[in-house]
Short mmCIF file of C-alpha atoms in Angstrom, two decimals:
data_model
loop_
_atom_site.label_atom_id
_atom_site.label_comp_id
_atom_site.label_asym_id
_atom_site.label_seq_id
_atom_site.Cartn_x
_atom_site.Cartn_y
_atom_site.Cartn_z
CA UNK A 1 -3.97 -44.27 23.93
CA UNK A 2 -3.57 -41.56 27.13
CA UNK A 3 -4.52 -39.23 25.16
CA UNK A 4 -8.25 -41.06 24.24
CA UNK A 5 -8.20 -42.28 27.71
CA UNK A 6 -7.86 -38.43 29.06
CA UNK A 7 -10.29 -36.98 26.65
CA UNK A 8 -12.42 -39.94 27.64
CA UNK A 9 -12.55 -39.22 31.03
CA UNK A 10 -12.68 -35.46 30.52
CA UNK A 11 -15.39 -35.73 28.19
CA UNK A 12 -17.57 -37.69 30.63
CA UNK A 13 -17.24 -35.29 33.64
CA UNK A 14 -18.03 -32.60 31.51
CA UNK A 15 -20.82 -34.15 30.21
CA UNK A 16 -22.22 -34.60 34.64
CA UNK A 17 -20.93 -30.50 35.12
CA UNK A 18 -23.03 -29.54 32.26
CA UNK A 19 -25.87 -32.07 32.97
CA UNK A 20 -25.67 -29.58 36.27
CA UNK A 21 -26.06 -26.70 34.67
CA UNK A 22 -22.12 -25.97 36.87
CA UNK A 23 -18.71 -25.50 35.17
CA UNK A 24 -15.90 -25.21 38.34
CA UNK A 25 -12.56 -23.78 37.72
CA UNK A 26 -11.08 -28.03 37.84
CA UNK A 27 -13.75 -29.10 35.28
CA UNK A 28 -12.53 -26.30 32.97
CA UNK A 29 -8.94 -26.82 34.02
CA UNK A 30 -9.11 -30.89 33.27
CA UNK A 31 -11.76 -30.30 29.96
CA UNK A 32 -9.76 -27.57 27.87
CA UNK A 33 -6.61 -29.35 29.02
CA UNK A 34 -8.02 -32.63 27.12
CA UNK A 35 -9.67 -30.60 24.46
CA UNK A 36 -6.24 -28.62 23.87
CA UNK A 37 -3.95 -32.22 24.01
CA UNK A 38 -6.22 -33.70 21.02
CA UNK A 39 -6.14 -30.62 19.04
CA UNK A 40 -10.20 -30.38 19.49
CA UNK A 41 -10.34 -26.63 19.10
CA UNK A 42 -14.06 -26.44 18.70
CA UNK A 43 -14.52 -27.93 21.64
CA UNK A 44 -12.26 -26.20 23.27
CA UNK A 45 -14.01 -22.55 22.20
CA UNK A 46 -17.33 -23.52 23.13
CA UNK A 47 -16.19 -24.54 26.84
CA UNK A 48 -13.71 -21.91 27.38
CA UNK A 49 -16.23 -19.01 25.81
CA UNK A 50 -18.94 -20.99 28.27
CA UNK A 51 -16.45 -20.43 31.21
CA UNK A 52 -15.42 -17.07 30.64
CA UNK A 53 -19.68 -16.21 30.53
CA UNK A 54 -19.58 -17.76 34.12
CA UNK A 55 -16.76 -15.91 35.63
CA UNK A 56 -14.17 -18.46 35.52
CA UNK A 57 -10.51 -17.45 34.08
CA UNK A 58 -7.49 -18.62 34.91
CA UNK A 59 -3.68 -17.89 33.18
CA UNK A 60 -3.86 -21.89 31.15
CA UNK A 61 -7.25 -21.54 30.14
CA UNK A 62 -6.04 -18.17 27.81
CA UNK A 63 -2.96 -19.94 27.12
CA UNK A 64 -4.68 -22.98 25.00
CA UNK A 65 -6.81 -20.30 23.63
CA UNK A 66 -4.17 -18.26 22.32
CA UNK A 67 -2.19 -21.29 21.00
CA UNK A 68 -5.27 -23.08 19.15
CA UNK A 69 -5.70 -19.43 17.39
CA UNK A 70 -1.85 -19.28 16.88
CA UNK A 71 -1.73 -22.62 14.88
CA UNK A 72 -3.83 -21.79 12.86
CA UNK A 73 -1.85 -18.23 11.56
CA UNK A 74 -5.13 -16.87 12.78
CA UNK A 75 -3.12 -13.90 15.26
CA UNK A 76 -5.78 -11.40 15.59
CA UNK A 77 -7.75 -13.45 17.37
CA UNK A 78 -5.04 -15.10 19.13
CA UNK A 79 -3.31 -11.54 20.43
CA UNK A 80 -6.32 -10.87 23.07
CA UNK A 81 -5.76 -14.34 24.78
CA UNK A 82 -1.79 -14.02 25.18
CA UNK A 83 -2.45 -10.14 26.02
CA UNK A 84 -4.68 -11.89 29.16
CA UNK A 85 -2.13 -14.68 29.81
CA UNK A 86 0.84 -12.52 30.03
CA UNK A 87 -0.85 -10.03 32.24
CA UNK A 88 -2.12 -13.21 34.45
CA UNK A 89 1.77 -14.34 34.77
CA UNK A 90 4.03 -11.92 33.72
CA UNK A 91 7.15 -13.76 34.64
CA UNK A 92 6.59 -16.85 32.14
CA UNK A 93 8.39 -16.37 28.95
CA UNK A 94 6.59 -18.98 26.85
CA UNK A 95 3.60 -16.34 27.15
CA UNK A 96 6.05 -13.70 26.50
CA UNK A 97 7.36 -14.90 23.19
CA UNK A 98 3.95 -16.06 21.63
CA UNK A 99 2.41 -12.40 22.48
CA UNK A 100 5.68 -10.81 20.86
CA UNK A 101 4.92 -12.75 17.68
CA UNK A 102 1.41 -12.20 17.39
CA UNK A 103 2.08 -8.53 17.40
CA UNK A 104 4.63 -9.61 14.89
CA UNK A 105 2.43 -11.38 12.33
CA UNK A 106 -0.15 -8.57 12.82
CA UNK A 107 2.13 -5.91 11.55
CA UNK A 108 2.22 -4.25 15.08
CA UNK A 109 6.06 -3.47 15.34
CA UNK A 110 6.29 -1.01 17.51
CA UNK A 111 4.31 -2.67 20.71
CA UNK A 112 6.14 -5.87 19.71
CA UNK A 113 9.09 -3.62 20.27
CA UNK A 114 8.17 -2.31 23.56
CA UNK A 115 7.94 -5.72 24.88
CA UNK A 116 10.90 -7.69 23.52
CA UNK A 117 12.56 -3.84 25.24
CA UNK A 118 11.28 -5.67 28.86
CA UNK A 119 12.53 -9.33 27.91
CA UNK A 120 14.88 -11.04 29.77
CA UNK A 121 18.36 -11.42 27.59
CA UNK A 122 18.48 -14.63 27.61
CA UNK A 123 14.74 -14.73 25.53
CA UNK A 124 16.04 -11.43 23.20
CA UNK A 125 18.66 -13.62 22.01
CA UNK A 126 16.40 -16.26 21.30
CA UNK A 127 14.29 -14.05 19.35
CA UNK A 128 17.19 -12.51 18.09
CA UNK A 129 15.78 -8.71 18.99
CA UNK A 130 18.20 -5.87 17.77
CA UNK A 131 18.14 -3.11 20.45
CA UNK A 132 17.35 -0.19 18.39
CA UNK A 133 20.08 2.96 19.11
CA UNK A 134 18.75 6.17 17.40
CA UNK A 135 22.54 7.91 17.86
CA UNK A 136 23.82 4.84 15.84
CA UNK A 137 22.63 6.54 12.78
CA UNK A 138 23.03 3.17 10.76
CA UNK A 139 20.68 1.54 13.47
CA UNK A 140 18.01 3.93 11.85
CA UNK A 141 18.01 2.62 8.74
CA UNK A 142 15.14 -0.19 8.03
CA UNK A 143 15.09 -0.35 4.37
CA UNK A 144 16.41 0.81 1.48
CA UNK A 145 14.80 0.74 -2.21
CA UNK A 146 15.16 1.08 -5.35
CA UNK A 147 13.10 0.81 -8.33
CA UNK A 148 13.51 1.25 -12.52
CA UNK A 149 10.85 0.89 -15.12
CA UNK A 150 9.23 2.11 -18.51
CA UNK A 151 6.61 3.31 -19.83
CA UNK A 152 5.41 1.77 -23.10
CA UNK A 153 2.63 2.48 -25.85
CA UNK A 154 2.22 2.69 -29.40
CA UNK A 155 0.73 6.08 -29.57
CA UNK A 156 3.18 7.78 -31.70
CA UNK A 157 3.61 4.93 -34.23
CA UNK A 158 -0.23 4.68 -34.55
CA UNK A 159 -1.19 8.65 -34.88
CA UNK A 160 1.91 10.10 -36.43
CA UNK A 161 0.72 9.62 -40.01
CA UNK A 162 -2.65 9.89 -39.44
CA UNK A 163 -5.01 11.35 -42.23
CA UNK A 164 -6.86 14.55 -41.91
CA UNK A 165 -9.65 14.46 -44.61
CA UNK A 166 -11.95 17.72 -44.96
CA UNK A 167 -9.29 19.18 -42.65
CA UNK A 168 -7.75 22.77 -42.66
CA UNK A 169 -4.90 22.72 -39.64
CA UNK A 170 -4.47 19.95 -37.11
CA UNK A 171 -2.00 20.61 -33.54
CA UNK A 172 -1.30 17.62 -31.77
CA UNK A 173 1.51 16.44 -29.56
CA UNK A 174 1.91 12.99 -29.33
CA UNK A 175 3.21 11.62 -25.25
CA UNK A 176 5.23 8.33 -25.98
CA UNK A 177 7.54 5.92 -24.26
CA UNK A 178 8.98 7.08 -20.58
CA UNK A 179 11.34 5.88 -18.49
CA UNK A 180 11.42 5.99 -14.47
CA UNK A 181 13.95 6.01 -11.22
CA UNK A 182 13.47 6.32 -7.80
CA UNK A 183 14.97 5.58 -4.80
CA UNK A 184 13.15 5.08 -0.93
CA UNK A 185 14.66 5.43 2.21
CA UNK A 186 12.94 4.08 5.58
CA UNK A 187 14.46 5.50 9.07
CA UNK A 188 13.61 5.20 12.59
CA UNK A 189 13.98 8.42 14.77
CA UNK A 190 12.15 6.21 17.68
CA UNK A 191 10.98 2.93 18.03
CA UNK A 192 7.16 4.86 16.83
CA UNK A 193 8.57 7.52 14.88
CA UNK A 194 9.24 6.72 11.38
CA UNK A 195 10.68 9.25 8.60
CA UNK A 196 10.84 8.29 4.34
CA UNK A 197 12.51 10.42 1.83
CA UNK A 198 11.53 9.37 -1.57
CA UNK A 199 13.16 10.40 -4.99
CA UNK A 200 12.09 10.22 -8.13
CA UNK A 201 13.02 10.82 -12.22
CA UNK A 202 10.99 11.14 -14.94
CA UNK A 203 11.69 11.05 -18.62
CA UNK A 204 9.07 11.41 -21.17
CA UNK A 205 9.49 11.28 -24.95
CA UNK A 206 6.76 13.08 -27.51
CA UNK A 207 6.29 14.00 -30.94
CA UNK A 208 4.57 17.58 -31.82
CA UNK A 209 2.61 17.26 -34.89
CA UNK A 210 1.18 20.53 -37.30
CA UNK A 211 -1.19 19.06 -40.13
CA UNK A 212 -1.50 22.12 -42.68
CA UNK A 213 -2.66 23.18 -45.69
CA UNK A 214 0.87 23.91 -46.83
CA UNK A 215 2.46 20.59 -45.30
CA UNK A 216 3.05 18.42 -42.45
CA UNK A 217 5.79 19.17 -39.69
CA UNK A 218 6.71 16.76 -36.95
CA UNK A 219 9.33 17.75 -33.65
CA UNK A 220 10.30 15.29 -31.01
CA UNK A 221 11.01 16.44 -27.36
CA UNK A 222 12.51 14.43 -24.50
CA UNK A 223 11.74 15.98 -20.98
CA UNK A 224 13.08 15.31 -17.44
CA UNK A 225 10.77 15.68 -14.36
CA UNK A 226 11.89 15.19 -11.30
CA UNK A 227 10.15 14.15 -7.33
CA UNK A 228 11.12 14.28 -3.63
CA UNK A 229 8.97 13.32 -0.94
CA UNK A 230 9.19 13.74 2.86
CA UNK A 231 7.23 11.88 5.20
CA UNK A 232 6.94 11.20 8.53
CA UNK A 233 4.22 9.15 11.33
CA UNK A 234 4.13 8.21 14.29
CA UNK A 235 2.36 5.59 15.48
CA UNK A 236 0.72 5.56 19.22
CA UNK A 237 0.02 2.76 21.97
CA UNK A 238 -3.30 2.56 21.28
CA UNK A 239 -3.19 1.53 17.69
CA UNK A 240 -3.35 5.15 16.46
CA UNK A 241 -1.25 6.50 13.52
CA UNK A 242 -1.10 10.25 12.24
CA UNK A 243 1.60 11.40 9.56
CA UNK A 244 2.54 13.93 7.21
CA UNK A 245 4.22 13.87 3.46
CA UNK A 246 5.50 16.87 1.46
CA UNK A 247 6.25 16.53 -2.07
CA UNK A 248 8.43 19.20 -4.37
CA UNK A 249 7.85 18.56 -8.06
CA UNK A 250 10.08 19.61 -10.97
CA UNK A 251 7.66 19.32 -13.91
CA UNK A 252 8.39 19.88 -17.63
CA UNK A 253 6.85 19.32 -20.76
CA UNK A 254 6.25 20.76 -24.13
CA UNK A 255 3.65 21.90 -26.77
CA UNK A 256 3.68 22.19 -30.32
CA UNK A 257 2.08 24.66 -32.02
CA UNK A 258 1.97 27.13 -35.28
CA UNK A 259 -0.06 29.85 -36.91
CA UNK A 260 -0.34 29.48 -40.41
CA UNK A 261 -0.60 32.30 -43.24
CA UNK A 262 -2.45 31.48 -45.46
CA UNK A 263 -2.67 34.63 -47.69
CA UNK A 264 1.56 34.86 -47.56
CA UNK A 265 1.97 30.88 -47.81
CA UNK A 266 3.60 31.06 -44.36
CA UNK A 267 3.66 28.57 -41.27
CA UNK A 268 5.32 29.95 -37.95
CA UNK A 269 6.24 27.68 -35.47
CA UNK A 270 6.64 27.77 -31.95
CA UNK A 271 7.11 25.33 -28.39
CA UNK A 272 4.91 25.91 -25.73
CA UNK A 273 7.54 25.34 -23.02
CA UNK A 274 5.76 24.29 -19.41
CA UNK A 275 8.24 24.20 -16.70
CA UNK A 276 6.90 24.21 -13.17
CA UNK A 277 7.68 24.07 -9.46
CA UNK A 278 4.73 22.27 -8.11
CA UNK A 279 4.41 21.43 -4.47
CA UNK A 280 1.93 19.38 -2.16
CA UNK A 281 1.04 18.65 1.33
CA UNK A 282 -0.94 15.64 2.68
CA UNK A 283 -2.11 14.75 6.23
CA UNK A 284 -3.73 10.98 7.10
CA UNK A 285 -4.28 9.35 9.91
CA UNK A 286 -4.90 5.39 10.57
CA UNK A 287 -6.88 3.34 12.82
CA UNK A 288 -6.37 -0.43 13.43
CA UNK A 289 -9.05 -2.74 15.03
CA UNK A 290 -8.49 -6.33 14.80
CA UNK A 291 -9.04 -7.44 11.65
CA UNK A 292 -9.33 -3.49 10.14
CA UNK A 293 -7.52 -0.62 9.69
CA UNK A 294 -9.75 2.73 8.49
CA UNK A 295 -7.47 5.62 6.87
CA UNK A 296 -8.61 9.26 6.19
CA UNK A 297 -6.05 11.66 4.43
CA UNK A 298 -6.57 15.40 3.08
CA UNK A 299 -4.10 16.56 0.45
CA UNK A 300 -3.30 20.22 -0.63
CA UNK A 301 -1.43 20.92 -4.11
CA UNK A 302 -0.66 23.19 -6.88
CA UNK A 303 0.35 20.53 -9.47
CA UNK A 304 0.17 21.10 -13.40
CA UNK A 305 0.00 24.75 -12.26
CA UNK A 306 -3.58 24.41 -10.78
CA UNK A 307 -4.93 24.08 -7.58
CA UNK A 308 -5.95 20.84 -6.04
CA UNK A 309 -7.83 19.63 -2.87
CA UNK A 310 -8.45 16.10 -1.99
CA UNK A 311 -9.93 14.06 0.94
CA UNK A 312 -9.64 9.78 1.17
CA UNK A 313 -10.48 7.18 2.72
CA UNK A 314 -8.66 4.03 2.99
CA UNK A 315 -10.46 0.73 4.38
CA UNK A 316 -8.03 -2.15 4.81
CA UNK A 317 -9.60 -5.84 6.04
CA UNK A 318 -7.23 -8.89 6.73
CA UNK A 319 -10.16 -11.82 7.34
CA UNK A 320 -7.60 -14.21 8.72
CA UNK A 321 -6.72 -12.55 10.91
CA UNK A 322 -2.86 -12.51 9.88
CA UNK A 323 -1.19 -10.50 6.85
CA UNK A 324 -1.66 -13.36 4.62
CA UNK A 325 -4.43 -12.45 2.75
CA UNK A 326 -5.73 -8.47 2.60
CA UNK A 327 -8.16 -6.20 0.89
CA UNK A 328 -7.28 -2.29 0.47
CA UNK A 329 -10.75 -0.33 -0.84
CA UNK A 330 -10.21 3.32 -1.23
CA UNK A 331 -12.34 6.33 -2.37
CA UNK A 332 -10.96 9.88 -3.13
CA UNK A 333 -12.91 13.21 -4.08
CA UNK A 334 -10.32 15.47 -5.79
CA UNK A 335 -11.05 19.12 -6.87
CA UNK A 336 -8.37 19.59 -9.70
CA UNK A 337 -8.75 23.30 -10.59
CA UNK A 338 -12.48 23.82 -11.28
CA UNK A 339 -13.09 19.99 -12.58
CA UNK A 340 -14.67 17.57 -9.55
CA UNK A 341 -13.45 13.26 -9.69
CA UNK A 342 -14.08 10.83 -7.74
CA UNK A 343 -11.20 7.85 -8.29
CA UNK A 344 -11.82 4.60 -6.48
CA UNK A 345 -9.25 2.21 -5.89
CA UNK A 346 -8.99 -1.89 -4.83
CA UNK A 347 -6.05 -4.15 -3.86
CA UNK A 348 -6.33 -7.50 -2.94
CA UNK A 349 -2.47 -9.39 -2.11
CA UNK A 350 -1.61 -12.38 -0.07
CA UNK A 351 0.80 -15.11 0.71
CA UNK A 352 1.56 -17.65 -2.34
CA UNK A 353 4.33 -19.44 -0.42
CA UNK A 354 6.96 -18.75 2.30
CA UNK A 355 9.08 -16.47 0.04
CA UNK A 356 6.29 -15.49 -2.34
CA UNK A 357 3.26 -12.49 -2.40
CA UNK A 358 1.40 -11.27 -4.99
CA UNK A 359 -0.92 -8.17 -5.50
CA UNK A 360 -3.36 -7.22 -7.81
CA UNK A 361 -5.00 -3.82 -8.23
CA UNK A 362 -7.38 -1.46 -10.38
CA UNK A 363 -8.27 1.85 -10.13
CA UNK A 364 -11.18 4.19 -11.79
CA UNK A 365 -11.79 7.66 -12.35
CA UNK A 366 -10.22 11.10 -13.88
CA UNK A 367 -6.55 10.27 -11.85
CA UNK A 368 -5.24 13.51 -13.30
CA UNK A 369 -2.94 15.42 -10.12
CA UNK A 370 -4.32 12.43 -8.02
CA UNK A 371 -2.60 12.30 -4.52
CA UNK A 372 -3.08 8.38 -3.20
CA UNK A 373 -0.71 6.31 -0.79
CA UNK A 374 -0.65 9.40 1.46
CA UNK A 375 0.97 11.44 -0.98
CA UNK A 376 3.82 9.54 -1.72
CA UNK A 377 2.49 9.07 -5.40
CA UNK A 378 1.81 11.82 -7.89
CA UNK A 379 -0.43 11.42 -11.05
CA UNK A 380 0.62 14.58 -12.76
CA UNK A 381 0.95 13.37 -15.68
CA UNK A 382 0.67 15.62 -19.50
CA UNK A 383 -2.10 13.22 -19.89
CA UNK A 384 -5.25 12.08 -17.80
CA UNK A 385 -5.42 8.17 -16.79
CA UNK A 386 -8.88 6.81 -16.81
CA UNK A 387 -8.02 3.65 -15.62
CA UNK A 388 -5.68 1.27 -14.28
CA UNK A 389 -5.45 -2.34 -13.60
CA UNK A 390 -2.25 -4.13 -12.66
CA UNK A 391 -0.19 -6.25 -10.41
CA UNK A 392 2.93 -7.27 -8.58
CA UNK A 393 4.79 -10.26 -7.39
CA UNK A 394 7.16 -9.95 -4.38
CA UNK A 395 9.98 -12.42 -3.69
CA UNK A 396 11.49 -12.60 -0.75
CA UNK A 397 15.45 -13.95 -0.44
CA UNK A 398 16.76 -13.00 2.61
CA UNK A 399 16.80 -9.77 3.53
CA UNK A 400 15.76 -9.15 0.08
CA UNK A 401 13.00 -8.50 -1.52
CA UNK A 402 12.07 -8.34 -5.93
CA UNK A 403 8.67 -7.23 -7.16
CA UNK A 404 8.41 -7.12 -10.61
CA UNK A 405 5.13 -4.99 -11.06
CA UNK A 406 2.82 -4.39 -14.27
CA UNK A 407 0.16 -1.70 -14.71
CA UNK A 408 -1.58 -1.24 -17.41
CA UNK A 409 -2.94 2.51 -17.72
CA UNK A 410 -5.98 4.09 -19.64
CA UNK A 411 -4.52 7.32 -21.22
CA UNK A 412 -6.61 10.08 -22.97
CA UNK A 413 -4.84 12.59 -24.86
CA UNK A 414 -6.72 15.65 -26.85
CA UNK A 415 -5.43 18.06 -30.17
CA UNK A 416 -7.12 20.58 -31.85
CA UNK A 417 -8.82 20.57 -35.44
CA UNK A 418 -9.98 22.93 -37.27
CA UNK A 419 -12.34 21.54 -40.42
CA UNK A 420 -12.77 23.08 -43.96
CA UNK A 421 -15.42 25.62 -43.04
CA UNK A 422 -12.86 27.16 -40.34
CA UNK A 423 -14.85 25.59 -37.39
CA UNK A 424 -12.34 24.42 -34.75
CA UNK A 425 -12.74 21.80 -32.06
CA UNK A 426 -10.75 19.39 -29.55
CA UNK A 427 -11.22 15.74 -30.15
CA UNK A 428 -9.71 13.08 -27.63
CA UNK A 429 -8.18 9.70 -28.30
CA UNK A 430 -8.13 7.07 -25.95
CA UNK A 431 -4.80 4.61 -26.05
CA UNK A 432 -3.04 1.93 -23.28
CA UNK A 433 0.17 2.46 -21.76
CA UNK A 434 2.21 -0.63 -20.08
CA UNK A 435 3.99 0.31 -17.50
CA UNK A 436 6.99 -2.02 -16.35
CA UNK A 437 8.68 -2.10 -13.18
CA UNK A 438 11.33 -3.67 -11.27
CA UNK A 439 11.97 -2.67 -7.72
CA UNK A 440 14.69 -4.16 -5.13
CA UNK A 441 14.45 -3.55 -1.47
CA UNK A 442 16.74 -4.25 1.03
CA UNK A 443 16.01 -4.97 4.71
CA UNK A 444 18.31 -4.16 7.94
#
């Protein structure tokens, strides 16, 4: 009943201020005040945006702003009005806390950082703020992961026995089921300066296969590959972020091959062994604006033994203003050796429930020696992907996170035939690998 019999009265000498063509600093005062007990937030915009246009601004007026925005998880819009209210009064601590956790919510660490640094103790402890130590080398740490997975596809079962008709020799090797490690570490040098190391194992299995006119051989291979990646950004006050990765690459695989005698009734076989040391260099930079963040990144490599440039950008929209609900859209132009690809990517993840995300993602284009998430992910691969669609769940449990992930990949592989009348050519064959994964993360 006080509450009507405020908003009542409110309501009426706003309706004489605005009959006047006036709004004084009281009628705002007393008119957001009502609008902001009764949870009006409409209201509340239109007469605060229609006192702000007439000069009028005071340290509550930004303060029911900011918390109307806040209730509703919308933080973007909420950070500009506690930004305004703590510089207004920077001794009150309710102002304090609601502007660290907007900069929370909207994934902006590092400034929320800088201000819980200036926080009285009494309001860290509230917050429970860890004052970060970079000589307390286990203060560094942020998280630690690690992920397992396979690889899986018919290919071998379906082409193994395949039947040449009107066909003289055949060479084909065959890439099968794989298998997959790796292991993330996230540190903090500074409160803005971040560094990853990132390893990875491979293991590939594959069947050689010589079709002849004297018989049919088959030769399985199993070969390790193996990943590091160093990265490091920094992040600046004004929403800026520039950072580097290096990757070293351990890359093996195999070949099966033969020349064939006919005259002498005579096959000779022989593995063409391809062991590399591959390396790559990539340098983005990010941009956030309120409900955007625009990436560009420009990679260097020599991966598969070939030479590859590549430029990307990265557009990232969250359109509720929190990290609920986002949209990643990418485009990449990659030179691998002398072949041009464009590869254009899409993810689109959000909040299920308080301890639940989920993701979902596809990707087009030739992804072969493909350099995306700044270079923390190789697509060197024996075999070209064409296409990818998959997603991820992530649960949270503490500290803890699971994300079982599925991707299901495009492959095309190519062999060589040569036909009756001696006239040789490379076919391709299209086929779907599943890729499983399984990746815990741990949180300090």
């Amino acid at each position: 009943m006080q509450r009507f019999i405020i908003l009542l009265i409110s309501l009426l000498f706003a309706k004489t201020s605005f009959s006047q063509n006036t709004l004084t600093y009281q009628s705002a005062d007393s008119i957001t005040y009502a609008q902001f007990v009764s949870k009006d937030y409409k209201a509340l915009h239109h007469t605060t945006k229609l006192a702000l246009k007439n000069g009028i601004d005071f340290y509550f007026l930004r303060m029911r702003m900011g918390i109307s925005y806040y209730e509703k998880k919308n933080y973007e819009t909420a950070l500009p009005h506690f930004k305004k209210a703590n510089a207004m009064n920077p001794a009150d601590t309710i102002a304090q806390e609601y502007l660290y956790y907007s900069l929370l919510f909207t994934n902006r660490t590092e400034d929320a950082y800088d201000l819980a640094n200036t926080f009285s103790e009494g309001l860290q402890q509230k917050i429970h703020f860890k004052i970060f130590n970079a000589k307390d080398l286990a203060s560094t740490f942020q998280s630690v992961s690690i992920s397992g997975g396979a690889g899986l596809n018919s290919n071998i079962d379906d082409n193994k026995n395949t039947v040449y008709p009107d066909t003289l020799y055949v060479e084909n090797t065959l890439q099968g089921k794989s298998y997959l490690g790796n292991i993330l570490l996230q540190n903090k040098i500074t409160n803005r300066l971040g560094v990853y190391n990132n390893f990875s194992y491979f293991n590939v299995k594959s069947v050689g296969i010589i079709h002849s006119a004297l018989n049919d051989t088959l030769k399985s291979y199993s070969n390790n590959s193996y990943q590091y990646n160093l990265g490091m950004s920094y992040r600046f006050k004004n929403q800026f972020l520039i950072g580097g990765t290096f990757g070293y690459y351990k890359e093996k695989s195999n070949y099966f091959s033969a020349l064939v005698d006919v005259a002498n009734f005579e096959v000779r076989y022989s593995d063409k062994a391809f062991e590399h040391n591959a390396y790559s260099s990539t340098l983005y930079s990010l941009y956030r604006f309120s409900k955007f963040e625009v990436g560009l990144s420009a990679s260097v490599a020599n991966l598969s033994d070939s030479i590859q440039y590549q430029g990307e950008a990265t557009l990232a929209f969250y359109p509720l203003g929190n990290q609920n609900l986002y949209s990643v859209s990418s485009a990449a132009f990659l030179q691998n050796g002398s072949k041009q690809n464009f590869i254009f990517r899409q993810q689109i993840g959000g909040r299920v429930t308080k301890w639940l995300w989920a993701e979902a993602h596809a990707s087009y284009g030739n992804h072969q020696n493909y350099l995306p998430s700044s270079g923390y992910i190789a697509y060197n691969t024996v075999e070209p992907i064409l296409f990818t669609a998959g997603a991820n769940l992530n649960f949270k449990i503490g500290k803890i996170n699971i994300i079982p992930a599925y991707s299901m990949q495009q492959k095309e592989s190519t062999y060589m035939q040569s036909n009756i009348n001696q006239q040789t050519s490379v076919l391709t064959n299209n086929y779907i690998n599943h890729l499983l994964t399984t990746t815990i993360k741990w949180n300090f």
